[in-house]
């Protein structure tokens, strides 16, 4: 399945305990099916790894905490925790414009992994060479110099995605086993310390283009789901002690 490179949609998030997540997930089978990408996989989920960029004062973190309605952040994303595995690597920008969430991504060459291991300067030099080949890469390089962006935090988790049987634009994902690591590399070393955050809970993301189906509204009411503003990047920053929620 070819990954989608550009989209905009609405995203609602919930944080559920293990038991509540199990009950909700059992109801989805009447209206949704597992994403074909995971339906044949063991445990029916896939691994996600994101290396987030931020400036020296963690502006992305505090913009999210302060509820800034127009914001964006950059990350490098892959779907393996093994440097030896041949897995696609993306540069992504994810942002919010009022209530609408957008994401753009472009595939990066494999040598970017080695550049990251050699430090931010070599990584930036390699990205400069790619600038001009893609609008996203060009914007990222510009912001790296303008804002002094560097890789700050690695966030890992496992995701189980569902798609609606009746409305393909309606998706629900369950993210669990969340971990964060302070590092500037995409693949950690033996001395890097992983920190578990939100243990025993899942982050549930409801994603849609125009509206939530009536049947899911009934589930929200039945299970008394409370929508929350939660960011894996922010929770990871707080868990590692890199940033502090001052609210």
Short mmCIF file of C-alpha atoms in Angstrom, two decimals, residues 96-191:
data_model
loop_
_atom_site.label_atom_id
_atom_site.label_comp_id
_atom_site.label_asym_id
_atom_site.label_seq_id
_atom_site.Cartn_x
_atom_site.Cartn_y
_atom_site.Cartn_z
CA UNK A 96 -2.95 22.89 12.72
CA UNK A 97 -4.90 25.72 11.15
CA UNK A 98 -7.67 26.52 13.63
CA UNK A 99 -9.54 23.20 13.97
CA UNK A 100 -8.11 21.58 10.83
CA UNK A 101 -5.06 19.29 11.03
CA UNK A 102 -2.80 18.90 8.00
CA UNK A 103 0.23 16.77 7.22
CA UNK A 104 2.68 16.74 4.33
CA UNK A 105 5.50 14.25 3.90
CA UNK A 106 8.29 13.38 1.50
CA UNK A 107 10.46 10.29 1.37
CA UNK A 108 14.12 10.78 2.30
CA UNK A 109 17.17 8.82 1.10
CA UNK A 110 18.63 6.21 3.45
CA UNK A 111 21.93 8.06 3.95
CA UNK A 112 20.08 10.61 6.06
CA UNK A 113 20.16 8.02 8.89
CA UNK A 114 23.98 8.10 8.94
CA UNK A 115 24.01 11.90 8.73
CA UNK A 116 21.85 12.09 11.85
CA UNK A 117 24.25 9.79 13.68
CA UNK A 118 27.09 12.18 12.91
CA UNK A 119 25.31 15.18 14.41
CA UNK A 120 22.97 18.05 13.49
CA UNK A 121 25.53 19.85 11.37
CA UNK A 122 26.14 16.97 8.98
CA UNK A 123 22.41 16.27 8.84
CA UNK A 124 21.66 19.90 7.91
CA UNK A 125 24.40 19.84 5.26
CA UNK A 126 22.83 16.78 3.66
CA UNK A 127 19.37 18.33 3.76
CA UNK A 128 20.72 21.49 2.11
CA UNK A 129 21.83 19.32 -0.80
CA UNK A 130 18.26 18.06 -1.15
CA UNK A 131 16.71 21.55 -0.90
CA UNK A 132 15.19 22.64 -4.18
CA UNK A 133 14.07 19.11 -5.06
CA UNK A 134 10.92 19.38 -2.96
CA UNK A 135 8.93 22.25 -1.42
CA UNK A 136 8.73 20.58 1.99
CA UNK A 137 12.47 19.93 2.17
CA UNK A 138 13.19 23.51 1.10
CA UNK A 139 10.85 24.90 3.79
CA UNK A 140 12.37 22.61 6.42
CA UNK A 141 15.93 23.71 5.61
CA UNK A 142 14.87 27.35 5.73
CA UNK A 143 13.22 26.86 9.14
CA UNK A 144 16.24 24.93 10.44
CA UNK A 145 18.42 27.99 9.88
CA UNK A 146 15.79 30.56 10.81
CA UNK A 147 14.66 28.87 14.03
CA UNK A 148 17.80 26.82 14.78
CA UNK A 149 15.84 23.59 14.74
CA UNK A 150 17.55 20.41 15.86
CA UNK A 151 16.33 16.87 16.57
CA UNK A 152 15.29 16.75 20.22
CA UNK A 153 13.12 13.76 21.06
CA UNK A 154 12.34 10.28 19.76
CA UNK A 155 8.81 8.94 20.30
CA UNK A 156 7.88 5.28 19.74
CA UNK A 157 4.54 3.51 19.92
CA UNK A 158 2.46 0.70 18.42
CA UNK A 159 -0.66 1.50 16.42
CA UNK A 160 -3.77 -0.47 15.53
CA UNK A 161 -5.82 1.32 12.84
CA UNK A 162 -9.45 0.83 11.84
CA UNK A 163 -11.28 2.14 8.77
CA UNK A 164 -15.01 2.58 8.37
CA UNK A 165 -16.83 0.00 6.25
CA UNK A 166 -19.12 2.73 4.96
CA UNK A 167 -17.07 5.97 4.91
CA UNK A 168 -13.39 5.48 3.91
CA UNK A 169 -12.41 8.90 5.27
CA UNK A 170 -13.39 7.92 8.81
CA UNK A 171 -10.56 6.25 10.76
CA UNK A 172 -9.91 5.33 14.39
CA UNK A 173 -6.44 4.45 15.65
CA UNK A 174 -5.32 3.04 19.00
CA UNK A 175 -1.76 3.93 20.06
CA UNK A 176 -0.13 2.10 22.96
CA UNK A 177 3.29 1.19 24.44
CA UNK A 178 4.37 4.83 24.24
CA UNK A 179 8.04 5.61 24.89
CA UNK A 180 10.26 8.67 24.54
CA UNK A 181 14.04 9.03 24.31
CA UNK A 182 16.20 12.13 24.44
CA UNK A 183 18.37 11.77 21.33
CA UNK A 184 19.23 13.40 18.04
CA UNK A 185 19.37 10.09 16.19
CA UNK A 186 16.71 8.01 14.50
CA UNK A 187 18.08 4.78 15.94
CA UNK A 188 19.06 4.59 19.58
CA UNK A 189 22.24 3.23 21.09
CA UNK A 190 22.85 1.09 24.21
CA UNK A 191 23.32 4.15 26.42
#
